[in-house]
Amino acid sequence: MKTTDVLIIGTGLAGTYVALNLPSNLDITMMCHHSTNSTLAQGGIAISLDQKDSFEAHIDDTLTAGRHTNNIEAVKTLIESAPDQIHTLKKLGVEFDQDAKQNIRATLEGGHSFPRVIHAGGDQTGQSVMSLLDRKINSSDNIQILRGASLLELVVHHQEAIGIVYEMDGTIQVLYAKHIVMATGGLGDLYEHTTNQEGSTGEAIAIAAFAGAKCQDMRYIQFHPTAYKNKDKGYFLITEAMRGVGAYLLDAHKNRFMDHIHPLKELAPRDIVSKAIYDVITSTHEPFVYLDTRHLKTAYLKERFPNIYKTLEKDGLILGVDLIPVTPVAHYTIGGICTDLMGRTNLKHLYACGEVASTGVHGANRLASNSLLECLVFGKNVAEHIVSHHEDLPLPSYSINPLDPWKYTKTTASQNYLVHKAYIQEIMTKHVGIVRYDSQLRLAKSKLTRLLHQLKKVRYDHIDHAKSYNLISVSLMVVEDALAHESLGCHYKDIEKKGL
Ligand SMILES: Cc1cc2nc3c(=O)[nH]c(=O)nc-3n(C[C@H](O)[C@H](O)[C@H](O)COP(=O)(O)OP(=O)(O)OC[C@H]3O[C@@H](n4cnc5c(N)ncnc54)[C@H](O)[C@@H]3O)c2cc1C
């Protein structure tokens, strides 16, 4: 029987930070199946550091963006714990960008009333932080990483999470653990167009739900307003910090349109900007709007956003000279597995933190650059709780073999997972986008339910079937939650138009 003290599923900022905050006498196993979104983070980390700023102002901005439906205790915890976690990152060696007087530089982003987003490597905050933390993980003797491993099921005994079923190298295996941490990130890749890494499909949320974990707020999918369609690849994010330093949004006729929509104009909360772009795109029948930086200096933009500059330059676009075509795409998952402020779920010994978790901290719409902070603050809390509740006891005995239902052998034929995934992406994009209609949501539900029923009987025949089943299930969680709730924040339902 394979066992570990702490099993952390996910190697992004949330999972990594939990691991690094645990003592070295614990045996820790981490696992991952795709690259993390954490490495992609551009804008930075929101924290109120300046004398003229305050925790209260950051809290107010978070609540305003979230439409005051946030869990206020979670918001206070997030913001008031920020200085300690940034201090820890600095002690670990993260170098945040500084001005000539060696003060940390901070930028304005959408929905913030003060420039408070600190960054590293210009627009490569995620990469700068993660490369350093990954090195620490790799040099820790008590931490092993199972790369290319996919979580398939949680093993639960009397409301207590005791292990998992996972696939690695084509075989299905069981691993038992005293504490299990879900740090599996979001579900942007359930959509055809996303800023997320391929593989960010959120199936771990469905897996947790099947095991009895409570989930909430699945309808709140945040679309980022400004993604650029790379010539050779998918969508590439242009950070909100670009608008924070003064970039405008123009419609197809080269007119600014945010002036009429919100007092903060281009720096309104994300859901508002995305919906405004959606409306412009719908009315002009152009597939994008433009990000205009022509009034800003190329040299400054190149120094401040080196990675974005390089990426656009490869496509022949120069910041400060050319208009950049942008469009909103799926970006951040607000809902997920319900946890308290220590990352505890309703199942004993099962924790969740980072994007997969739902503490209620973001309300109906996440404030820009609050999510890396969420990984740090709640990741630290999870580690603290594990440490204070770890007893060196044997795992509870479990009489059923979790592999019993599986009929899979390496030679079993499968219906292709990628075909199912493409179909799900089409449904989510068409029917569950920025603007939703009840009739479209019902259509999505019936398509997904039909596919789920087809796969139900063959779910354990092949890894592909199990993975497809989980993907359909998490998509259905989004659709059903959207159907059950009225419009708010980034869940925008329009009045039914005739003919739809
Ligand atoms: C392009 C981009 C830019 C962003 N910029 C910012 C920013 O500037 N500031 C900010 O605050 N936020 C930003 N965000 C959001 C932020 O990066 C994420 O919310 C955060 O990094 C999520 O971290 P995480 O650890 O929860 O998940 P991730 O970093 O996505 O890691 C998820 C991990 O779980 C693993 N996993 C998932 N499912 C399974 C499974 N079934 N089996 C095994 N392993 C699994 C993955 O392999 C991966 O290791 C940005 C996001 C994107 C996509």
Coordinates of C-alpha atoms and ligand atoms in Angstrom, one line a residue:
M1 CA 0.0 0.0 0.0
K2 CA 1.5 3.3 -1.1
T3 CA 1.1 6.1 1.6
T4 CA 2.3 9.6 2.3
D5 CA 1.7 12.1 5.1
V6 CA 0.5 15.0 2.9
L7 CA -0.7 14.6 -0.7
I8 CA -0.9 17.9 -2.6
I9 CA -2.6 17.7 -5.9
G10 CA -1.3 20.6 -8.0
T11 CA 2.1 22.3 -8.3
G12 CA 1.0 25.9 -8.9
L13 CA 1.5 28.6 -6.4
A14 CA -1.2 27.3 -4.0
G15 CA 0.2 23.7 -3.8
T16 CA 3.8 24.8 -3.8
Y17 CA 3.2 27.3 -1.0
V18 CA 1.4 24.7 1.2
A19 CA 4.4 22.3 0.7
L20 CA 7.0 25.0 1.5
N21 CA 5.1 25.9 4.7
L22 CA 5.1 22.3 6.0
P23 CA 7.9 21.0 8.2
S24 CA 10.6 18.8 6.8
N25 CA 9.7 15.8 9.0
L26 CA 6.5 15.2 7.0
D27 CA 6.6 13.1 3.9
I28 CA 5.0 15.1 1.1
T29 CA 3.8 14.0 -2.3
M30 CA 2.8 16.5 -5.0
M31 CA 1.3 15.6 -8.3
C32 CA 0.5 17.5 -11.5
H33 CA -0.7 16.7 -15.1
H34 CA -0.2 20.0 -16.9
S35 CA 1.7 23.2 -16.7
T36 CA 0.5 25.7 -14.1
N37 CA -1.4 28.9 -14.6
S38 CA 0.7 30.4 -11.8
T39 CA 3.8 30.6 -14.1
L40 CA 1.7 32.7 -16.6
A41 CA 0.7 35.4 -14.1
Q42 CA 1.7 38.8 -15.5
G43 CA 0.2 41.8 -13.6
G44 CA 1.3 40.9 -10.1
I45 CA 0.1 40.7 -6.5
A46 CA -2.3 43.2 -4.9
I47 CA -1.2 44.6 -1.6
S48 CA -1.6 47.9 0.2
L49 CA 1.9 49.0 1.1
D50 CA 1.9 52.8 0.5
Q51 CA 1.2 55.1 3.5
K52 CA -1.6 56.8 1.4
D53 CA -3.2 53.5 0.8
S54 CA -5.0 51.3 3.4
F55 CA -6.3 47.8 4.1
E56 CA -9.8 49.4 4.3
A57 CA -9.4 50.8 0.7
H58 CA -8.3 47.4 -0.6
I59 CA -11.1 45.7 1.2
D60 CA -13.6 48.2 -0.2
D61 CA -12.4 47.7 -3.8
T62 CA -12.6 43.9 -3.4
L63 CA -16.2 44.2 -2.1
T64 CA -17.2 46.7 -4.8
A65 CA -15.8 44.4 -7.6
G66 CA -17.5 41.4 -5.9
R67 CA -20.9 43.2 -5.7
H68 CA -20.7 43.0 -1.9
T69 CA -21.5 39.3 -2.0
N70 CA -18.0 38.4 -0.7
N71 CA -17.4 36.6 2.5
I72 CA -16.2 39.6 4.5
E73 CA -14.1 37.5 6.9
A74 CA -12.2 35.9 4.0
V75 CA -11.6 39.4 2.4
K76 CA -10.2 40.7 5.7
T77 CA -8.0 37.7 6.1
L78 CA -6.7 38.0 2.5
I79 CA -5.8 41.6 2.7
E80 CA -4.6 41.9 6.3
S81 CA -2.3 38.8 5.9
A82 CA -0.8 40.1 2.6
P83 CA 2.2 41.9 4.2
D84 CA 3.4 38.7 6.0
Q85 CA 3.2 36.6 2.9
I86 CA 5.0 39.2 0.7
H87 CA 7.7 39.4 3.5
T88 CA 8.0 35.6 3.3
L89 CA 8.4 35.7 -0.5
K90 CA 11.1 38.3 -0.2
K91 CA 12.9 36.3 2.4
L92 CA 12.7 33.3 0.1
G93 CA 14.5 35.4 -2.5
V94 CA 11.7 36.9 -4.7
E95 CA 12.8 40.3 -6.1
F96 CA 9.9 42.6 -6.7
D97 CA 10.6 45.4 -9.2
Q98 CA 11.8 48.6 -7.6
D99 CA 12.1 52.3 -8.5
A100 CA 15.3 54.3 -8.5
K101 CA 14.9 54.9 -4.7
Q102 CA 14.6 51.2 -4.2
N103 CA 10.9 51.4 -3.3
I104 CA 8.8 48.5 -4.6
R105 CA 7.0 49.7 -7.7
A106 CA 3.2 49.3 -7.8
T107 CA 0.7 49.6 -10.7
L108 CA -2.9 50.5 -10.9
E109 CA -5.3 47.7 -12.2
G110 CA -9.0 47.5 -12.9
G111 CA -11.3 48.2 -9.9
H112 CA -8.4 49.4 -7.7
S113 CA -8.6 52.9 -6.2
F114 CA -4.8 53.0 -5.6
P115 CA -1.8 51.7 -7.5
R116 CA -1.1 48.6 -5.3
V117 CA -0.2 45.8 -7.7
I118 CA 3.5 44.8 -7.1
H119 CA 5.3 42.8 -9.8
A120 CA 8.5 41.0 -10.6
G121 CA 10.3 40.8 -14.0
G122 CA 8.1 43.5 -15.3
D123 CA 5.2 41.4 -16.6
Q124 CA 6.6 38.0 -15.5
T125 CA 5.5 37.9 -11.9
G126 CA 4.3 34.3 -12.0
Q127 CA 7.4 33.0 -13.7
S128 CA 9.7 34.9 -11.3
V129 CA 8.0 33.6 -8.2
M130 CA 7.4 30.1 -9.4
S131 CA 10.9 29.5 -10.7
L132 CA 12.3 30.3 -7.3
L133 CA 9.8 28.3 -5.3
D134 CA 10.2 25.3 -7.7
R135 CA 13.9 25.3 -7.0
K136 CA 13.1 25.2 -3.3
I137 CA 10.7 22.3 -3.8
N138 CA 13.2 20.4 -6.0
S139 CA 15.9 20.6 -3.3
S140 CA 13.6 19.4 -0.5
D141 CA 14.4 15.8 0.4
N142 CA 10.9 15.2 2.0
I143 CA 9.0 16.3 -1.1
Q144 CA 8.5 14.1 -4.2
I145 CA 6.6 15.1 -7.3
L146 CA 4.6 12.7 -9.5
R147 CA 4.6 14.5 -12.8
G148 CA 2.2 13.5 -15.5
A149 CA -0.2 12.0 -12.9
S150 CA -3.9 12.6 -13.2
L151 CA -6.3 12.5 -10.3
L152 CA -9.3 10.3 -11.1
E153 CA -11.1 9.8 -7.8
L154 CA -11.0 10.6 -4.1
V155 CA -11.2 7.7 -1.7
V156 CA -13.5 8.6 1.2
H157 CA -14.4 6.6 4.3
H158 CA -17.0 7.8 6.7
Q159 CA -16.8 11.4 5.5
E160 CA -13.0 11.3 5.8
A161 CA -10.7 11.7 2.7
I162 CA -8.1 9.0 3.0
G163 CA -6.6 8.6 -0.5
I164 CA -6.9 8.9 -4.2
V165 CA -7.1 6.9 -7.4
Y166 CA -4.9 8.3 -10.1
E167 CA -3.5 7.5 -13.5
M168 CA 0.2 7.7 -14.4
D169 CA 2.0 6.2 -17.4
G170 CA -1.2 4.4 -18.5
T171 CA -1.7 2.6 -15.2
I172 CA -4.3 3.2 -12.5
Q173 CA -2.9 3.4 -9.0
V174 CA -4.0 4.2 -5.4
L175 CA -2.2 6.4 -3.0
Y176 CA -3.3 6.8 0.7
A177 CA -2.6 10.0 2.6
K178 CA -3.3 11.4 6.1
H179 CA -4.1 14.9 4.6
I180 CA -5.1 15.7 1.0
V181 CA -4.9 19.2 -0.4
M182 CA -6.7 20.0 -3.6
A183 CA -4.7 22.8 -5.3
T184 CA -5.8 22.0 -8.9
G185 CA -6.5 25.5 -10.2
G186 CA -9.3 26.6 -12.6
L187 CA -11.3 25.5 -15.6
G188 CA -10.7 28.0 -18.3
D189 CA -9.8 25.3 -20.8
L190 CA -13.4 24.1 -20.8
Y191 CA -13.8 27.0 -23.2
E192 CA -12.5 27.2 -26.8
H193 CA -10.8 30.6 -26.0
T194 CA -8.9 31.0 -22.8
T195 CA -5.8 32.5 -21.2
N196 CA -5.3 29.3 -19.2
Q197 CA -2.9 26.5 -19.8
E198 CA -4.1 23.6 -21.9
G199 CA -5.4 21.0 -19.3
S200 CA -6.9 23.6 -16.9
T201 CA -10.2 21.9 -17.1
G202 CA -11.3 21.9 -13.4
E203 CA -12.3 18.2 -13.3
A204 CA -11.0 18.0 -9.8
I205 CA -14.0 20.0 -8.7
A206 CA -16.4 17.3 -10.0
I207 CA -14.2 14.6 -8.4
A208 CA -14.4 16.4 -5.1
A209 CA -18.2 16.8 -5.5
F210 CA -18.6 13.1 -6.3
A211 CA -16.8 12.3 -3.0
G212 CA -19.2 14.5 -1.1
A213 CA -17.3 17.8 -0.9
K214 CA -19.6 20.9 -1.1
C215 CA -19.0 23.2 -4.0
Q216 CA -20.4 26.7 -4.7
D217 CA -20.6 29.6 -7.1
M218 CA -19.7 27.6 -10.2
R219 CA -21.6 30.1 -12.4
Y220 CA -19.0 32.8 -11.8
I221 CA -16.5 32.4 -14.6
Q222 CA -14.4 35.6 -15.1
F223 CA -13.5 36.5 -18.7
H224 CA -10.4 38.7 -19.1
P225 CA -11.2 41.7 -21.3
T226 CA -7.9 41.8 -23.2
A227 CA -6.5 38.7 -24.8
Y228 CA -4.5 38.8 -28.0
K229 CA -4.8 36.0 -30.6
N230 CA -1.3 34.9 -31.3
K231 CA -0.5 34.2 -34.9
D232 CA 0.9 30.7 -34.2
K233 CA -0.7 29.8 -30.8
G234 CA -3.8 30.4 -28.7
Y235 CA -4.7 33.5 -26.8
F236 CA -2.1 35.5 -25.0
L237 CA -3.0 37.7 -22.1
I238 CA -2.3 41.5 -22.2
T239 CA -2.3 42.3 -18.5
E240 CA -4.7 44.8 -17.1
A241 CA -1.6 46.7 -15.9
M242 CA -1.3 47.9 -19.5
R243 CA -4.5 49.8 -19.0
G244 CA -3.2 50.7 -15.5
V245 CA -0.4 52.7 -17.1
G246 CA -2.8 54.4 -19.5
A247 CA -3.7 52.2 -22.5
Y248 CA -7.2 52.9 -23.9
L249 CA -9.8 50.6 -25.5
L250 CA -11.0 51.6 -29.0
D251 CA -13.9 50.2 -31.1
A252 CA -13.6 49.3 -34.8
H253 CA -14.2 53.0 -35.6
K254 CA -11.2 53.9 -33.3
N255 CA -13.5 55.6 -30.7
R256 CA -13.0 55.1 -26.9
F257 CA -16.2 53.5 -25.6
M258 CA -15.6 52.9 -21.9
D259 CA -16.1 56.6 -21.1
H260 CA -19.8 56.2 -21.4
I261 CA -20.0 53.0 -19.5
H262 CA -18.3 53.4 -16.1
P263 CA -16.7 56.3 -14.1
L264 CA -13.4 54.2 -14.0
K265 CA -13.5 53.9 -17.8
E266 CA -11.0 51.3 -19.0
L267 CA -10.2 50.5 -15.4
A268 CA -13.7 49.5 -14.4
P269 CA -14.0 46.0 -12.8
R270 CA -13.3 43.2 -15.2
D271 CA -16.8 41.9 -15.7
I272 CA -17.9 45.4 -16.7
V273 CA -15.1 45.9 -19.2
S274 CA -15.6 42.3 -20.7
K275 CA -19.3 42.8 -21.1
A276 CA -18.8 46.3 -22.7
I277 CA -16.3 44.7 -25.2
Y278 CA -18.7 41.9 -25.9
D279 CA -21.5 44.5 -26.7
V280 CA -19.1 46.4 -29.0
I281 CA -18.0 43.3 -30.8
T282 CA -21.7 42.1 -31.2
S283 CA -22.8 45.5 -32.6
T284 CA -19.8 46.1 -34.9
H285 CA -19.5 42.5 -36.1
E286 CA -15.8 42.9 -35.8
P287 CA -14.1 40.0 -33.9
F288 CA -12.1 42.3 -31.6
V289 CA -11.6 45.8 -30.2
Y290 CA -8.2 47.6 -30.0
L291 CA -5.9 48.3 -27.2
D292 CA -4.3 51.7 -27.9
T293 CA -0.9 52.5 -26.4
R294 CA 0.2 55.0 -29.1
H295 CA 0.2 57.9 -26.7
L296 CA 2.7 56.0 -24.4
K297 CA 6.4 55.7 -25.0
T298 CA 7.7 52.5 -26.7
A299 CA 10.9 52.5 -24.6
Y300 CA 8.9 52.7 -21.3
L301 CA 6.4 49.9 -22.4
K302 CA 9.3 47.7 -23.5
E303 CA 11.0 48.0 -20.1
R304 CA 7.8 47.7 -18.1
F305 CA 6.2 44.8 -20.1
P306 CA 9.2 42.9 -21.7
N307 CA 7.4 39.6 -22.3
I308 CA 4.3 41.2 -23.9
Y309 CA 6.6 43.4 -26.0
K310 CA 8.6 40.5 -27.2
T311 CA 5.5 38.3 -28.0
L312 CA 3.7 41.1 -29.9
E313 CA 6.9 42.1 -31.8
K314 CA 7.2 38.5 -33.1
D315 CA 3.8 39.1 -34.8
G316 CA 4.9 42.5 -36.2
L317 CA 3.2 44.7 -33.6
I318 CA 5.1 47.3 -31.6
L319 CA 3.7 48.7 -28.3
G320 CA 3.5 52.5 -28.5
V321 CA 3.1 52.3 -32.3
D322 CA 0.5 49.8 -33.3
L323 CA -3.1 49.2 -32.2
I324 CA -3.4 45.7 -30.6
P325 CA -6.5 43.7 -31.4
V326 CA -7.9 42.2 -28.2
T327 CA -11.0 40.2 -27.2
P328 CA -12.4 38.8 -23.9
V329 CA -11.7 35.1 -23.1
A330 CA -12.3 32.7 -20.2
H331 CA -9.8 33.4 -17.5
Y332 CA -10.5 32.7 -13.8
T333 CA -12.8 30.4 -11.9
I334 CA -14.4 32.1 -8.9
G335 CA -16.4 29.2 -7.6
G336 CA -15.1 25.8 -6.6
I337 CA -14.8 23.5 -3.5
C338 CA -16.2 25.3 -0.4
T339 CA -13.7 25.9 2.3
D340 CA -13.4 27.8 5.5
L341 CA -10.5 30.2 6.2
M342 CA -8.1 27.4 7.0
G343 CA -8.8 25.7 3.7
R344 CA -10.9 22.9 5.3
T345 CA -13.7 21.3 3.3
N346 CA -16.7 19.5 4.8
L347 CA -14.7 16.2 4.4
K348 CA -12.3 15.5 7.2
H349 CA -8.6 15.8 6.1
L350 CA -9.6 17.2 2.7
Y351 CA -8.4 20.8 2.1
A352 CA -8.6 23.1 -0.9
C353 CA -6.8 26.3 -1.7
G354 CA -5.9 28.6 -4.6
E355 CA -8.2 28.9 -7.6
V356 CA -10.0 25.6 -7.1
A357 CA -11.2 26.7 -3.7
S358 CA -14.2 28.8 -2.9
T359 CA -13.9 30.8 0.4
G360 CA -16.3 33.4 -1.0
V361 CA -13.4 35.9 -1.0
H362 CA -14.1 37.1 -4.5
G363 CA -17.9 37.5 -4.3
A364 CA -19.5 37.7 -7.8
N365 CA -16.4 39.0 -9.5
R366 CA -12.7 38.8 -8.6
L367 CA -10.7 42.0 -8.1
A368 CA -7.6 42.0 -10.4
S369 CA -4.4 40.5 -8.9
N370 CA -6.1 39.2 -5.7
S371 CA -5.6 35.6 -6.8
L372 CA -1.9 35.0 -6.4
L373 CA -2.4 36.5 -3.0
E374 CA -5.3 34.1 -2.3
C375 CA -2.9 31.2 -3.1
L376 CA -0.4 32.5 -0.6
V377 CA -2.7 33.5 2.3
F378 CA -5.0 30.4 2.2
G379 CA -2.1 28.1 1.2
K380 CA -0.3 29.2 4.4
N381 CA -3.4 28.6 6.5
V382 CA -3.8 25.1 5.1
A383 CA -0.2 24.3 6.1
E384 CA -0.8 25.7 9.5
H385 CA -3.9 23.7 10.1
I386 CA -2.2 20.5 8.9
V387 CA 0.7 21.0 11.2
S388 CA -1.5 21.7 14.2
H389 CA -3.7 18.6 13.5
H390 CA -1.1 16.1 12.3
E391 CA -1.0 13.0 14.5
D392 CA 1.3 10.2 13.7
L393 CA -1.4 7.6 13.5
P394 CA -2.0 4.9 11.0
L395 CA -4.5 5.6 8.2
P396 CA -8.0 4.4 8.9
S397 CA -8.6 0.9 7.5
Y398 CA -10.7 0.7 4.4
S399 CA -12.2 -2.6 3.5
I400 CA -13.1 -1.9 -0.2
N401 CA -10.4 -1.9 -2.9
P402 CA -10.8 1.5 -4.7
L403 CA -9.7 -0.3 -7.9
D404 CA -12.6 -2.8 -7.8
P405 CA -14.9 -0.9 -10.2
W406 CA -12.1 -0.4 -12.8
K407 CA -12.3 -2.8 -15.8
Y408 CA -9.5 -0.9 -17.6
T409 CA -6.6 -2.7 -19.2
K410 CA -4.0 -0.9 -21.4
T411 CA -5.5 -2.6 -24.5
T412 CA -9.1 -1.5 -24.0
A413 CA -10.3 0.7 -26.8
S414 CA -11.6 4.1 -25.9
Q415 CA -13.8 6.8 -27.3
N416 CA -11.4 9.7 -27.7
Y417 CA -11.2 12.1 -24.7
L418 CA -10.0 14.9 -27.0
V419 CA -13.1 14.5 -29.1
H420 CA -15.3 14.8 -26.0
K421 CA -13.3 17.8 -24.8
A422 CA -13.7 19.7 -28.1
Y423 CA -17.4 19.1 -28.0
I424 CA -17.7 20.3 -24.4
Q425 CA -15.6 23.4 -25.3
E426 CA -18.0 24.1 -28.1
I427 CA -21.0 23.9 -25.8
M428 CA -19.5 26.0 -23.1
T429 CA -18.3 28.7 -25.6
K430 CA -21.6 28.8 -27.4
H431 CA -24.1 28.6 -24.5
V432 CA -22.3 29.6 -21.3
G433 CA -20.2 32.7 -22.3
I434 CA -20.1 36.3 -21.1
V435 CA -23.8 36.8 -21.8
R436 CA -26.1 33.9 -21.0
Y437 CA -29.7 33.1 -21.8
D438 CA -31.8 30.6 -19.9
S439 CA -32.8 28.8 -23.1
Q440 CA -29.2 28.5 -24.1
L441 CA -28.2 27.2 -20.7
R442 CA -31.1 24.6 -20.9
L443 CA -29.8 23.5 -24.3
A444 CA -26.2 23.1 -22.9
K445 CA -27.6 21.1 -20.0
S446 CA -29.5 18.7 -22.3
K447 CA -26.5 18.2 -24.6
L448 CA -24.1 17.6 -21.6
T449 CA -26.6 15.3 -19.8
R450 CA -27.0 13.2 -22.9
L451 CA -23.3 12.7 -23.2
L452 CA -23.0 12.0 -19.5
H453 CA -25.6 9.2 -19.8
Q454 CA -23.8 7.7 -22.8
L455 CA -20.5 7.5 -20.8
K456 CA -22.0 6.4 -17.4
K457 CA -21.9 2.7 -18.2
V458 CA -18.4 2.7 -19.6
R459 CA -17.0 5.2 -17.2
Y460 CA -14.6 2.6 -15.6
D461 CA -13.7 0.9 -18.9
H462 CA -11.0 3.4 -19.9
I463 CA -9.1 6.3 -18.4
D464 CA -10.3 8.4 -21.3
H465 CA -13.9 7.7 -20.4
A466 CA -13.4 8.5 -16.7
K467 CA -11.7 11.8 -17.7
S468 CA -14.5 12.7 -20.1
Y469 CA -17.1 11.9 -17.5
N470 CA -15.4 14.2 -15.0
L471 CA -15.1 17.0 -17.6
I472 CA -18.8 16.8 -18.5
S473 CA -19.7 16.7 -14.8
V474 CA -17.8 19.9 -14.0
S475 CA -19.3 21.6 -17.0
L476 CA -22.8 20.6 -15.8
M477 CA -22.0 22.1 -12.4
V478 CA -21.4 25.4 -14.1
V479 CA -24.5 25.2 -16.3
E480 CA -26.8 24.1 -13.5
D481 CA -25.6 26.8 -11.1
A482 CA -26.0 29.4 -13.9
L483 CA -29.6 28.2 -14.5
A484 CA -30.4 28.4 -10.8
H485 CA -29.2 31.9 -10.2
E486 CA -30.1 35.4 -11.4
S487 CA -27.6 37.8 -13.0
L488 CA -24.9 39.2 -10.9
G489 CA -21.2 40.2 -11.4
C490 CA -19.6 38.0 -14.0
H491 CA -22.7 35.7 -14.2
Y492 CA -24.6 37.9 -16.7
K493 CA -28.0 36.7 -17.9
D494 CA -29.7 38.7 -20.5
I495 CA -33.5 38.9 -21.0
E496 CA -34.6 36.3 -23.5
K497 CA -34.9 37.7 -27.0
K498 CA -37.6 36.4 -29.3
G499 CA -36.3 33.6 -31.5
L500 CA -33.5 32.6 -29.2
Ligands
LIG1 C1 -2.4 34.3 -18.2 C2 -2.7 34.5 -16.7 C3 -2.3 35.7 -16.1 C4 -2.6 35.8 -14.7 N1 -2.2 37.0 -14.1 C5 -2.4 37.1 -12.7 C6 -1.9 38.2 -12.0 O1 -1.1 39.0 -12.5 N2 -2.2 38.3 -10.7 C7 -3.0 37.4 -10.0 O2 -3.3 37.5 -8.8 N3 -3.5 36.3 -10.7 C8 -3.3 36.2 -12.1 N4 -3.8 35.1 -12.7 C9 -4.6 34.1 -12.0 C10 -3.6 33.3 -11.2 O3 -2.4 33.0 -11.9 C11 -4.2 31.9 -10.8 O4 -5.4 32.1 -10.2 C12 -3.3 31.2 -9.8 O5 -2.0 31.1 -10.3 C13 -3.8 29.7 -9.6 O6 -2.9 29.0 -8.9 P1 -3.2 27.5 -8.4 O7 -2.0 27.1 -7.7 O8 -4.5 27.5 -7.7 O9 -3.4 26.8 -9.8 P2 -2.4 26.5 -11.0 O10 -1.2 27.4 -11.0 O11 -3.2 26.6 -12.3 O12 -1.9 25.0 -10.8 C14 -2.8 23.9 -10.9 C15 -2.1 22.6 -10.7 O13 -3.0 21.5 -10.5 C16 -2.6 20.5 -11.4 N5 -3.9 19.7 -11.7 C17 -5.1 20.1 -12.1 N6 -5.9 19.1 -12.3 C18 -5.3 18.0 -12.0 C19 -5.6 16.6 -12.0 N7 -6.8 16.2 -12.3 N8 -4.6 15.7 -11.7 C20 -3.4 16.1 -11.3 N9 -3.0 17.4 -11.3 C21 -3.9 18.3 -11.6 C22 -2.0 21.1 -12.6 O14 -1.2 20.2 -13.3 C23 -1.2 22.2 -11.9 O15 0.0 21.7 -11.4 C24 -3.5 34.9 -14.1 C25 -3.9 33.8 -14.7 C26 -3.5 33.6 -16.1 C27 -4.0 32.3 -16.8

